[in-house]
Amino acid sequence: MKLDLQDDNTIALKFYGGLLGALIPFIVFIIGVVAIALSGAPDEKGFWPVLILAMSLGLILAKDRTAFSEVFIAGMSQKIVMIMIMAWMLASIIGILMTLTGFVEALIWISNQLSLNGVGFVVATFIICCIVSLSTGSSFATILICSPLLYPTGGVLGAHLPSLAGAIIGGAAFGDFIAPISDTTIASALSQKAKIGATVKSRIKYVVPAAMLALVGYTITATWLNVESSTNQVMLTGKPAGLIMLTVPALIIFLFLKGKHLLHGLLFGLIFGTIVGLGSGLLSFEQVISLDLENYVAKSFIIDGINRAVGLSIFTLLLMGLVATLKASGLMTNLVDFAALHAKTKKQAESWIAGVMSTAVLLTTHSIVAILMVADFSNKTGEKLGVPKIRRANLLSLMACVFPFILPYFIPVILMSNMTATGKEFGIPQVGPLEVGLYNFMSWGLLVMALMTLFFRFGKNSNNDK
C-alpha cells in the first residue's frame, strides 16, 4: 500500500534573523508540545494554541508575509495531508462501529478462553500488531485497525495502559521498518538504488534483536505495573456474539494486501461492517442515523466518529503547514551542503548520513519526506566514501522508525494517543503522547541497534551489495 506524496512548493522564504528566524516558530512549537505533554494533556486539542502561536511568530518573522501565507496553505493542502485526515475520520468511525457491535466483548471472551491476563495480552498485542504491520506495510493502518479493538480489551483485562499503547505503536514501527511493502522500506531502498528484497533480508539482524528487547520491556513493565481491573465481572467475562465482526478488520487487511488505497480499504471496511452489524442484529438502524427533532440534531455513530477525529485532523493541518514554511526556508539544503563538505571518511559518512536524516525527520516530522530530502546527499556521499547502498538504506530507515514513534509531537504518537480514547466507553482512561513514546520499546530497541551500527560498526560485513 502506497501513500502518494505531493510537494509542489517552489517558493523560497526569507526570515528576519536568517535561518534562526525560520527555526524559532518550530522551536516554540516543540517546547509547547513537550510542556503540555508533561503536564498530562487530555488530548491533541491542547496543542492547537501552541501551533497557532508558532504560526503567528512565523508570519511576524517572515520578510514576505504573503509568500509565507501561501506556503503555509500549500503545506496544509498537500495530498498526503488530505489522505491522513480522511483516514483518521474513517478509522474513528470504524472504531465506534466495532465497539457498538460488541467486538471488544468478543475479544475479552477469547482472552478468557485462552486464560490471557493483562500481562499476556500486552505481549500478544505486540505480536499481533507486528503481524498486521508486516502484512499491510503501514504503521498508520496498523494503529488505526488495532487500537480500537485491542486497547479497550486490554484495559478491561487490567493491562498496564501505557505498555499496551506502546505495544500497539511498537508493533506498527516493526512493520514500517522491515515490511517489503512499507513506504519507508521502498523509499529508503529505491532512493539508494538498492534492491528491496536484499534490503529487507539485511534488516532481519536489526529488527529481531530490537523486537526481543521490546518483548522483554513489555513483559517487565506489564508485570511490575500491572493493575487489577475494576471492571464488573460481566464485562470481564465477555460475550462471543460480536465475533462475526472479526470479518471487518480481516477484509481491510486483505484489501491492503491486494495493494488497494488506504481510503479504499477503510471505506469498504466501514460499508461491510455496517451491513454485517445490521444483518446480524448487533447494530440498530437508529445507531446508523436518527433525528432528535426536539433538539434539532442528528445522531449517528458516523457523526461520533468524525467528532472524535477533529482534534487530530486540525493538529495535522496546522503542523504540516508549519513544516512547509520550515522546508521553504532552505534550512535542510544548507545542512546537506554543510554535511557534504565535512564527510571525509567512510565512518564519518555513515555518521553524517544518520545525523542529517535524524535532523530532517525532526524538522519535517515526516519520515518519507525526510528520506527524499536526504537521498541525494546519502547517495553521493556514500558512493564517494564506500558506504554500501544497502547499509545507507538501513541507516535512513533506522532513523525514520525511531523519532516519529517516540517523540510527543510526531503524528504517529499523537494518533496512538488519540486512539486510546476508544477505551472511554469502557471506563478506560486515555494515555498521553509522552507515555506512548516512552513505552514504545520497539523503537527504543531500533535506536539501540542504530547506535551499535554507528559506534560499533554493527552489520558492516553483511551490508555489502554483492
Short mmCIF file of C-alpha atoms in Angstrom, two decimals:
data_model
loop_
_atom_site.label_atom_id
_atom_site.label_comp_id
_atom_site.label_asym_id
_atom_site.label_seq_id
_atom_site.Cartn_x
_atom_site.Cartn_y
_atom_site.Cartn_z
CA MET A 1 0.00 0.00 0.00
CA LYS A 2 1.44 3.35 -1.03
CA LEU A 3 0.71 6.88 0.03
CA ASP A 4 1.27 9.49 -2.65
CA LEU A 5 3.39 12.44 -1.72
CA GLN A 6 2.92 15.84 -3.24
CA ASP A 7 5.34 18.70 -2.83
CA ASP A 8 4.91 21.33 -5.48
CA ASN A 9 6.12 24.19 -3.30
CA THR A 10 8.88 26.17 -5.04
CA ILE A 11 8.59 29.41 -3.05
CA ALA A 12 11.72 30.33 -1.09
CA LEU A 13 11.05 32.07 2.22
CA LYS A 14 13.36 34.53 3.93
CA PHE A 15 13.09 35.35 7.64
CA TYR A 16 14.36 38.14 9.85
CA GLY A 17 17.23 36.58 11.76
CA GLY A 18 18.06 34.23 8.89
CA LEU A 19 17.75 30.51 9.48
CA LEU A 20 17.38 31.11 13.21
CA GLY A 21 14.28 33.15 12.46
CA ALA A 22 12.92 30.22 10.45
CA LEU A 23 13.63 27.85 13.35
CA ILE A 24 12.13 29.95 16.15
CA PRO A 25 8.45 29.09 15.40
CA PHE A 26 9.30 25.38 15.25
CA ILE A 27 11.30 25.55 18.48
CA VAL A 28 8.38 27.29 20.21
CA PHE A 29 6.07 24.56 18.89
CA ILE A 30 8.27 21.73 20.20
CA ILE A 31 8.74 23.35 23.62
CA GLY A 32 5.00 23.98 23.91
CA VAL A 33 4.03 20.45 22.93
CA VAL A 34 6.53 18.85 25.30
CA ALA A 35 5.45 21.14 28.16
CA ILE A 36 1.77 20.32 27.62
CA ALA A 37 2.54 16.61 27.24
CA LEU A 38 4.50 16.63 30.51
CA SER A 39 1.55 18.24 32.26
CA GLY A 40 -0.72 15.44 31.03
CA ALA A 41 -2.60 16.97 28.10
CA PRO A 42 -6.03 15.33 27.82
CA ASP A 43 -5.95 15.22 24.02
CA GLU A 44 -4.35 16.79 20.95
CA LYS A 45 -6.68 19.81 21.08
CA GLY A 46 -4.38 21.20 23.76
CA PHE A 47 -1.71 21.59 21.07
CA TRP A 48 -3.84 23.85 18.86
CA PRO A 49 -2.97 27.13 20.66
CA VAL A 50 0.74 26.26 20.51
CA LEU A 51 0.55 25.74 16.75
CA ILE A 52 -1.37 28.99 16.27
CA LEU A 53 1.31 30.80 18.32
CA ALA A 54 4.08 29.22 16.22
CA MET A 55 2.27 30.17 13.02
CA SER A 56 1.88 33.76 14.25
CA LEU A 57 5.58 34.01 15.10
CA GLY A 58 6.49 32.68 11.67
CA LEU A 59 4.28 35.27 9.98
CA ILE A 60 5.81 38.09 12.04
CA LEU A 61 9.38 36.95 11.30
CA ALA A 62 8.78 36.33 7.57
CA LYS A 63 10.09 39.05 5.25
CA ASP A 64 7.38 38.29 2.67
CA ARG A 65 4.20 37.56 4.62
CA THR A 66 2.13 36.89 1.52
CA ALA A 67 4.60 34.21 0.45
CA PHE A 68 4.59 32.77 3.99
CA SER A 69 0.80 32.55 3.92
CA GLU A 70 0.82 30.83 0.53
CA VAL A 71 3.44 28.29 1.62
CA PHE A 72 1.55 27.58 4.84
CA ILE A 73 -1.73 26.97 2.98
CA ALA A 74 0.06 24.85 0.37
CA GLY A 75 1.54 22.72 3.15
CA MET A 76 -1.89 22.20 4.70
CA SER A 77 -3.44 21.23 1.37
CA GLN A 78 -0.95 18.55 0.32
CA LYS A 79 -2.50 15.33 -0.93
CA ILE A 80 -0.85 13.30 1.84
CA VAL A 81 -2.49 15.55 4.46
CA MET A 82 -5.94 15.07 2.95
CA ILE A 83 -5.39 11.30 2.85
CA MET A 84 -4.40 11.26 6.51
CA ILE A 85 -7.41 13.31 7.61
CA MET A 86 -9.80 11.07 5.70
CA ALA A 87 -8.09 8.05 7.25
CA TRP A 88 -8.46 9.50 10.77
CA MET A 89 -12.20 10.04 10.21
CA LEU A 90 -12.94 6.64 8.67
CA ALA A 91 -10.86 4.77 11.24
CA SER A 92 -12.56 6.59 14.12
CA ILE A 93 -15.98 5.70 12.69
CA ILE A 94 -14.94 2.05 12.31
CA GLY A 95 -13.64 2.04 15.88
CA ILE A 96 -17.01 3.18 17.23
CA LEU A 97 -18.80 0.69 14.98
CA MET A 98 -16.70 -2.18 16.36
CA THR A 99 -17.45 -1.05 19.92
CA LEU A 100 -21.20 -0.79 19.34
CA THR A 101 -21.37 -4.24 17.75
CA GLY A 102 -19.68 -5.96 20.69
CA PHE A 103 -16.35 -6.91 19.13
CA VAL A 104 -14.38 -5.78 22.17
CA GLU A 105 -16.52 -8.03 24.39
CA ALA A 106 -15.83 -10.85 21.92
CA LEU A 107 -12.07 -10.30 22.23
CA ILE A 108 -12.43 -10.34 26.02
CA TRP A 109 -14.29 -13.64 25.73
CA ILE A 110 -11.49 -15.09 23.55
CA SER A 111 -8.86 -13.86 26.03
CA ASN A 112 -10.69 -15.62 28.85
CA GLN A 113 -10.87 -18.82 26.82
CA LEU A 114 -7.10 -18.61 26.33
CA SER A 115 -6.56 -17.64 30.00
CA LEU A 116 -4.81 -14.41 28.98
CA ASN A 117 -4.36 -11.85 31.75
CA GLY A 118 -3.28 -8.24 31.36
CA VAL A 119 0.41 -9.14 31.01
CA GLY A 120 -0.19 -11.85 28.45
CA PHE A 121 -2.50 -9.58 26.50
CA VAL A 122 0.15 -6.83 26.22
CA VAL A 123 2.65 -9.33 24.79
CA ALA A 124 0.00 -10.78 22.47
CA THR A 125 -0.93 -7.26 21.34
CA PHE A 126 2.66 -6.50 20.34
CA ILE A 127 2.92 -9.74 18.34
CA ILE A 128 -0.46 -9.17 16.65
CA CYS A 129 0.46 -5.61 15.67
CA CYS A 130 3.83 -6.79 14.31
CA ILE A 131 1.99 -9.27 12.08
CA VAL A 132 -0.57 -6.67 10.93
CA SER A 133 2.10 -4.07 10.14
CA LEU A 134 4.21 -6.66 8.34
CA SER A 135 1.15 -7.58 6.28
CA THR A 136 -0.09 -4.06 5.50
CA GLY A 137 3.24 -2.26 5.35
CA SER A 138 1.65 0.72 7.06
CA SER A 139 2.20 1.93 10.61
CA PHE A 140 -0.81 4.24 10.34
CA ALA A 141 -3.08 1.43 9.16
CA THR A 142 -1.87 -0.81 11.99
CA ILE A 143 -2.62 1.81 14.63
CA LEU A 144 -5.99 2.62 13.07
CA ILE A 145 -7.05 -1.03 12.78
CA CYS A 146 -5.69 -2.45 16.02
CA SER A 147 -6.15 0.34 18.58
CA PRO A 148 -9.98 0.40 18.76
CA LEU A 149 -10.01 -3.38 19.19
CA LEU A 150 -7.03 -4.19 21.39
CA TYR A 151 -6.75 -1.14 23.65
CA PRO A 152 -10.21 -1.36 25.28
CA THR A 153 -9.88 -5.15 25.57
CA GLY A 154 -6.52 -4.95 27.31
CA GLY A 155 -7.79 -2.19 29.57
CA VAL A 156 -10.74 -4.31 30.70
CA LEU A 157 -8.36 -7.21 31.38
CA GLY A 158 -6.28 -4.99 33.66
CA ALA A 159 -3.28 -4.42 31.40
CA HIS A 160 -0.86 -1.60 32.16
CA LEU A 161 -2.24 1.02 29.75
CA PRO A 162 0.97 2.83 28.69
CA SER A 163 2.59 -0.56 27.99
CA LEU A 164 -0.48 -1.58 25.99
CA ALA A 165 -0.42 1.60 23.91
CA GLY A 166 3.34 1.21 23.49
CA ALA A 167 2.87 -2.36 22.29
CA ILE A 168 0.46 -1.22 19.56
CA ILE A 169 2.66 1.57 18.22
CA GLY A 170 5.73 -0.64 18.69
CA GLY A 171 4.19 -3.32 16.51
CA ALA A 172 3.37 -0.63 13.96
CA ALA A 173 7.02 0.50 13.90
CA PHE A 174 8.15 -3.12 13.39
CA GLY A 175 6.44 -3.41 10.01
CA ASP A 176 7.32 0.14 9.00
CA PHE A 177 10.99 -0.82 9.26
CA ILE A 178 11.05 -4.25 7.63
CA ALA A 179 7.88 -4.86 5.58
CA PRO A 180 8.70 -5.11 1.84
CA ILE A 181 5.62 -3.01 1.01
CA SER A 182 6.30 -0.35 3.65
CA ASP A 183 6.65 3.18 2.29
CA THR A 184 9.74 3.58 4.46
CA THR A 185 11.36 0.43 3.07
CA ILE A 186 10.52 1.33 -0.51
CA ALA A 187 11.68 4.94 -0.22
CA SER A 188 14.95 4.14 1.58
CA ALA A 189 15.91 1.23 -0.69
CA LEU A 190 14.98 2.72 -4.05
CA SER A 191 16.41 6.14 -3.21
CA GLN A 192 19.78 4.43 -2.59
CA LYS A 193 19.45 2.22 -5.71
CA ALA A 194 19.30 -0.92 -3.55
CA LYS A 195 17.16 -3.98 -4.26
CA ILE A 196 14.17 -4.20 -1.94
CA GLY A 197 14.45 -7.96 -1.38
CA ALA A 198 18.11 -7.79 -0.39
CA THR A 199 17.46 -4.74 1.78
CA VAL A 200 14.63 -6.45 3.68
CA LYS A 201 16.77 -9.55 4.22
CA SER A 202 19.60 -7.43 5.61
CA ARG A 203 17.24 -5.83 8.16
CA ILE A 204 16.46 -9.08 9.96
CA LYS A 205 19.62 -8.72 12.05
CA TYR A 206 18.42 -5.31 13.23
CA VAL A 207 14.73 -5.95 13.77
CA VAL A 208 14.96 -9.30 15.60
CA PRO A 209 17.19 -8.06 18.48
CA ALA A 210 15.09 -4.88 18.71
CA ALA A 211 11.88 -6.95 18.89
CA MET A 212 13.40 -9.21 21.55
CA LEU A 213 14.34 -6.15 23.62
CA ALA A 214 10.79 -4.86 23.15
CA LEU A 215 9.23 -8.14 24.30
CA VAL A 216 11.39 -8.09 27.43
CA GLY A 217 10.43 -4.47 28.07
CA TYR A 218 6.70 -5.09 27.66
CA THR A 219 6.83 -8.19 29.84
CA ILE A 220 8.67 -6.38 32.65
CA THR A 221 6.56 -3.20 32.68
CA ALA A 222 3.28 -5.04 32.18
CA THR A 223 4.16 -7.35 35.09
CA TRP A 224 5.53 -4.82 37.55
CA LEU A 225 2.98 -2.12 36.74
CA ASN A 226 0.01 -4.43 36.21
CA VAL A 227 -3.26 -3.34 37.85
CA GLU A 228 -6.33 -5.20 38.93
CA SER A 229 -9.25 -4.47 36.67
CA SER A 230 -12.09 -2.53 38.29
CA THR A 231 -14.50 -3.51 35.52
CA ASN A 232 -17.56 -5.53 36.50
CA GLN A 233 -17.49 -9.31 36.21
CA VAL A 234 -19.92 -9.42 33.28
CA MET A 235 -17.58 -7.24 31.26
CA LEU A 236 -14.59 -9.36 32.30
CA THR A 237 -16.35 -12.49 31.08
CA GLY A 238 -17.18 -11.04 27.68
CA LYS A 239 -19.61 -12.32 25.08
CA PRO A 240 -18.87 -14.19 21.84
CA ALA A 241 -21.73 -12.62 19.84
CA GLY A 242 -19.53 -9.97 18.25
CA LEU A 243 -17.02 -12.44 16.82
CA ILE A 244 -18.62 -12.12 13.39
CA MET A 245 -17.25 -8.56 13.27
CA LEU A 246 -13.75 -10.03 13.01
CA THR A 247 -14.51 -10.13 9.28
CA VAL A 248 -14.25 -6.33 9.17
CA PRO A 249 -10.53 -5.92 10.05
CA ALA A 250 -9.87 -9.11 8.08
CA LEU A 251 -11.40 -7.52 4.97
CA ILE A 252 -9.45 -4.29 5.47
CA ILE A 253 -6.14 -6.15 5.83
CA PHE A 254 -6.98 -8.28 2.78
CA LEU A 255 -7.61 -5.17 0.68
CA PHE A 256 -4.33 -3.64 1.83
CA LEU A 257 -2.50 -6.86 0.90
CA LYS A 258 -4.07 -6.59 -2.55
CA GLY A 259 -2.47 -3.17 -2.87
CA LYS A 260 -5.65 -1.13 -2.53
CA HIS A 261 -5.55 2.51 -1.47
CA LEU A 262 -5.80 3.38 2.23
CA LEU A 263 -9.20 5.04 1.76
CA HIS A 264 -10.42 2.14 -0.39
CA GLY A 265 -9.66 -0.36 2.37
CA LEU A 266 -11.12 1.71 5.21
CA LEU A 267 -14.28 2.80 3.38
CA PHE A 268 -15.07 -0.72 2.18
CA GLY A 269 -14.44 -1.95 5.72
CA LEU A 270 -16.91 0.61 7.07
CA ILE A 271 -19.58 -0.28 4.50
CA PHE A 272 -19.12 -4.00 5.03
CA GLY A 273 -19.08 -3.66 8.82
CA THR A 274 -22.28 -1.63 8.83
CA ILE A 275 -24.04 -4.23 6.66
CA VAL A 276 -22.81 -7.11 8.83
CA GLY A 277 -23.81 -5.27 12.01
CA LEU A 278 -27.31 -4.54 10.74
CA GLY A 279 -27.76 -8.02 9.30
CA SER A 280 -26.66 -9.76 12.49
CA GLY A 281 -28.76 -7.55 14.74
CA LEU A 282 -25.68 -6.23 16.56
CA LEU A 283 -26.35 -2.74 15.20
CA SER A 284 -29.68 -0.96 15.03
CA PHE A 285 -30.70 1.41 12.25
CA GLU A 286 -31.19 4.15 14.86
CA GLN A 287 -27.47 3.90 15.65
CA VAL A 288 -26.68 4.47 11.98
CA ILE A 289 -28.89 7.56 11.71
CA SER A 290 -31.66 9.05 13.82
CA LEU A 291 -33.16 12.50 14.28
CA ASP A 292 -33.71 14.26 17.57
CA LEU A 293 -36.44 16.66 16.44
CA GLU A 294 -36.80 18.29 19.85
CA ASN A 295 -33.16 19.41 19.90
CA TYR A 296 -32.79 19.75 16.11
CA VAL A 297 -29.80 17.39 15.90
CA ALA A 298 -28.95 14.21 14.03
CA LYS A 299 -27.43 11.27 15.88
CA SER A 300 -25.18 8.64 14.32
CA PHE A 301 -22.12 6.58 15.15
CA ILE A 302 -20.67 8.14 11.98
CA ILE A 303 -21.06 11.63 13.45
CA ASP A 304 -19.49 10.47 16.72
CA GLY A 305 -16.53 9.02 14.82
CA ILE A 306 -15.92 12.19 12.84
CA ASN A 307 -16.14 14.30 16.01
CA ARG A 308 -13.51 12.08 17.62
CA ALA A 309 -11.15 12.73 14.69
CA VAL A 310 -11.48 16.53 14.71
CA GLY A 311 -8.70 17.17 17.23
CA LEU A 312 -6.11 15.10 15.39
CA SER A 313 -7.18 16.44 11.99
CA ILE A 314 -6.76 20.10 12.95
CA PHE A 315 -3.42 19.29 14.59
CA THR A 316 -2.25 17.60 11.36
CA LEU A 317 -3.35 20.52 9.17
CA LEU A 318 -1.59 23.15 11.28
CA LEU A 319 1.56 21.07 11.77
CA MET A 320 2.03 20.32 8.06
CA GLY A 321 1.54 24.00 7.24
CA LEU A 322 4.25 24.95 9.75
CA VAL A 323 6.61 22.28 8.43
CA ALA A 324 6.15 23.57 4.87
CA THR A 325 7.41 27.02 5.89
CA LEU A 326 10.48 25.48 7.52
CA LYS A 327 11.24 23.48 4.36
CA ALA A 328 10.83 26.60 2.21
CA SER A 329 13.43 28.43 4.31
CA GLY A 330 16.21 26.30 2.78
CA LEU A 331 17.42 25.11 6.18
CA MET A 332 17.71 21.46 5.12
CA THR A 333 19.51 22.38 1.89
CA ASN A 334 22.13 24.27 3.89
CA LEU A 335 22.51 21.38 6.32
CA VAL A 336 23.01 18.86 3.49
CA ASP A 337 25.61 21.10 1.83
CA PHE A 338 27.45 21.50 5.14
CA ALA A 339 27.47 17.74 5.77
CA ALA A 340 28.74 17.01 2.26
CA LEU A 341 31.78 19.23 2.88
CA HIS A 342 32.66 17.65 6.23
CA ALA A 343 32.30 13.92 5.48
CA LYS A 344 35.86 12.76 4.79
CA THR A 345 35.95 9.06 5.76
CA LYS A 346 33.62 6.07 5.49
CA LYS A 347 32.77 6.20 9.20
CA GLN A 348 32.19 9.95 9.04
CA ALA A 349 29.95 9.45 6.02
CA GLU A 350 27.76 7.00 7.95
CA SER A 351 27.56 9.38 10.91
CA TRP A 352 26.64 12.33 8.69
CA ILE A 353 24.03 10.31 6.81
CA ALA A 354 22.41 9.26 10.10
CA GLY A 355 22.76 12.75 11.57
CA VAL A 356 21.31 14.60 8.59
CA MET A 357 18.50 12.06 8.30
CA SER A 358 17.68 12.45 12.01
CA THR A 359 17.61 16.22 11.67
CA ALA A 360 15.42 16.00 8.58
CA VAL A 361 12.95 13.75 10.41
CA LEU A 362 12.90 16.01 13.47
CA LEU A 363 12.25 19.11 11.37
CA THR A 364 9.86 17.76 8.72
CA THR A 365 8.02 15.36 11.11
CA HIS A 366 7.52 13.03 8.13
CA SER A 367 9.86 10.09 7.52
CA ILE A 368 9.24 9.74 3.76
CA VAL A 369 9.70 13.45 3.11
CA ALA A 370 12.91 13.31 5.16
CA ILE A 371 14.24 10.30 3.23
CA LEU A 372 13.60 12.00 -0.11
CA MET A 373 15.26 15.22 1.08
CA VAL A 374 18.40 13.38 2.22
CA ALA A 375 18.51 10.75 -0.56
CA ASP A 376 20.79 12.59 -2.98
CA PHE A 377 23.28 13.54 -0.26
CA SER A 378 23.31 9.97 1.07
CA ASN A 379 23.83 8.57 -2.42
CA LYS A 380 26.68 10.84 -3.45
CA THR A 381 28.49 10.82 -0.11
CA GLY A 382 28.04 7.07 0.38
CA GLU A 383 29.24 6.18 -3.11
CA LYS A 384 32.21 8.53 -2.84
CA LEU A 385 33.39 7.12 0.50
CA GLY A 386 32.44 3.47 0.01
CA VAL A 387 29.31 3.06 2.14
CA PRO A 388 27.28 0.18 0.58
CA LYS A 389 23.86 1.14 -0.77
CA ILE A 390 22.03 -1.37 1.48
CA ARG A 391 23.79 -0.01 4.55
CA ARG A 392 22.83 3.53 3.53
CA ALA A 393 19.21 2.46 3.10
CA ASN A 394 19.24 0.80 6.52
CA LEU A 395 20.64 3.89 8.21
CA LEU A 396 17.88 6.01 6.67
CA SER A 397 15.14 3.61 7.81
CA LEU A 398 16.57 3.18 11.30
CA MET A 399 16.35 6.93 11.87
CA ALA A 400 12.91 7.07 10.24
CA CYS A 401 11.49 4.42 12.57
CA VAL A 402 12.79 5.86 15.85
CA PHE A 403 11.90 9.52 16.37
CA PRO A 404 8.42 9.59 14.73
CA PHE A 405 7.32 6.78 17.05
CA ILE A 406 8.81 8.16 20.27
CA LEU A 407 8.62 11.96 20.41
CA PRO A 408 5.30 13.50 21.51
CA TYR A 409 4.94 15.99 18.64
CA PHE A 410 5.01 13.43 15.82
CA ILE A 411 1.77 12.35 14.15
CA PRO A 412 2.11 8.56 14.83
CA VAL A 413 2.47 9.24 18.58
CA ILE A 414 -0.37 11.77 18.61
CA LEU A 415 -2.50 9.33 16.60
CA MET A 416 -1.83 6.49 19.05
CA SER A 417 -2.70 8.74 21.98
CA ASN A 418 -5.88 9.82 20.18
CA MET A 419 -6.91 6.21 19.52
CA THR A 420 -6.68 5.34 23.22
CA ALA A 421 -9.84 7.43 23.59
CA THR A 422 -11.64 4.33 22.28
CA GLY A 423 -11.46 2.95 25.81
CA LYS A 424 -13.67 5.67 27.30
CA GLU A 425 -16.86 3.69 26.61
CA PHE A 426 -15.48 1.01 28.93
CA GLY A 427 -14.18 3.36 31.60
CA ILE A 428 -10.58 3.01 30.39
CA PRO A 429 -8.57 6.26 30.67
CA GLN A 430 -6.61 7.74 27.77
CA VAL A 431 -2.81 7.56 27.52
CA GLY A 432 -0.92 10.80 26.81
CA PRO A 433 1.56 11.14 23.92
CA LEU A 434 4.58 11.33 26.22
CA GLU A 435 3.78 7.93 27.76
CA VAL A 436 3.01 6.43 24.34
CA GLY A 437 6.52 7.23 23.12
CA LEU A 438 8.19 6.31 26.39
CA TYR A 439 6.72 2.79 26.36
CA ASN A 440 7.36 2.14 22.65
CA PHE A 441 10.14 -0.32 23.36
CA MET A 442 10.34 -1.43 19.72
CA SER A 443 11.56 1.97 18.55
CA TRP A 444 13.86 2.25 21.56
CA GLY A 445 15.27 -1.12 20.51
CA LEU A 446 15.81 0.18 16.97
CA LEU A 447 17.61 3.19 18.46
CA VAL A 448 19.96 0.81 20.30
CA MET A 449 20.63 -1.00 17.01
CA ALA A 450 21.25 2.32 15.25
CA LEU A 451 23.81 3.34 17.89
CA MET A 452 25.51 -0.05 17.62
CA THR A 453 25.64 0.40 13.86
CA LEU A 454 27.23 3.84 14.09
CA PHE A 455 29.61 3.40 17.02
CA PHE A 456 30.47 -0.30 16.82
CA ARG A 457 30.00 -0.76 13.03
CA PHE A 458 27.37 -3.46 13.64
CA GLY A 459 26.45 -5.23 10.40
CA LYS A 460 29.31 -3.71 8.38
CA ASN A 461 30.30 -7.08 6.90
CA SER A 462 26.79 -8.14 5.92
CA ASN A 463 25.54 -4.88 4.39
CA ASN A 464 27.57 -5.16 1.20
CA ASP A 465 25.78 -5.01 -2.12
CA LYS A 466 27.01 -8.29 -3.56
#
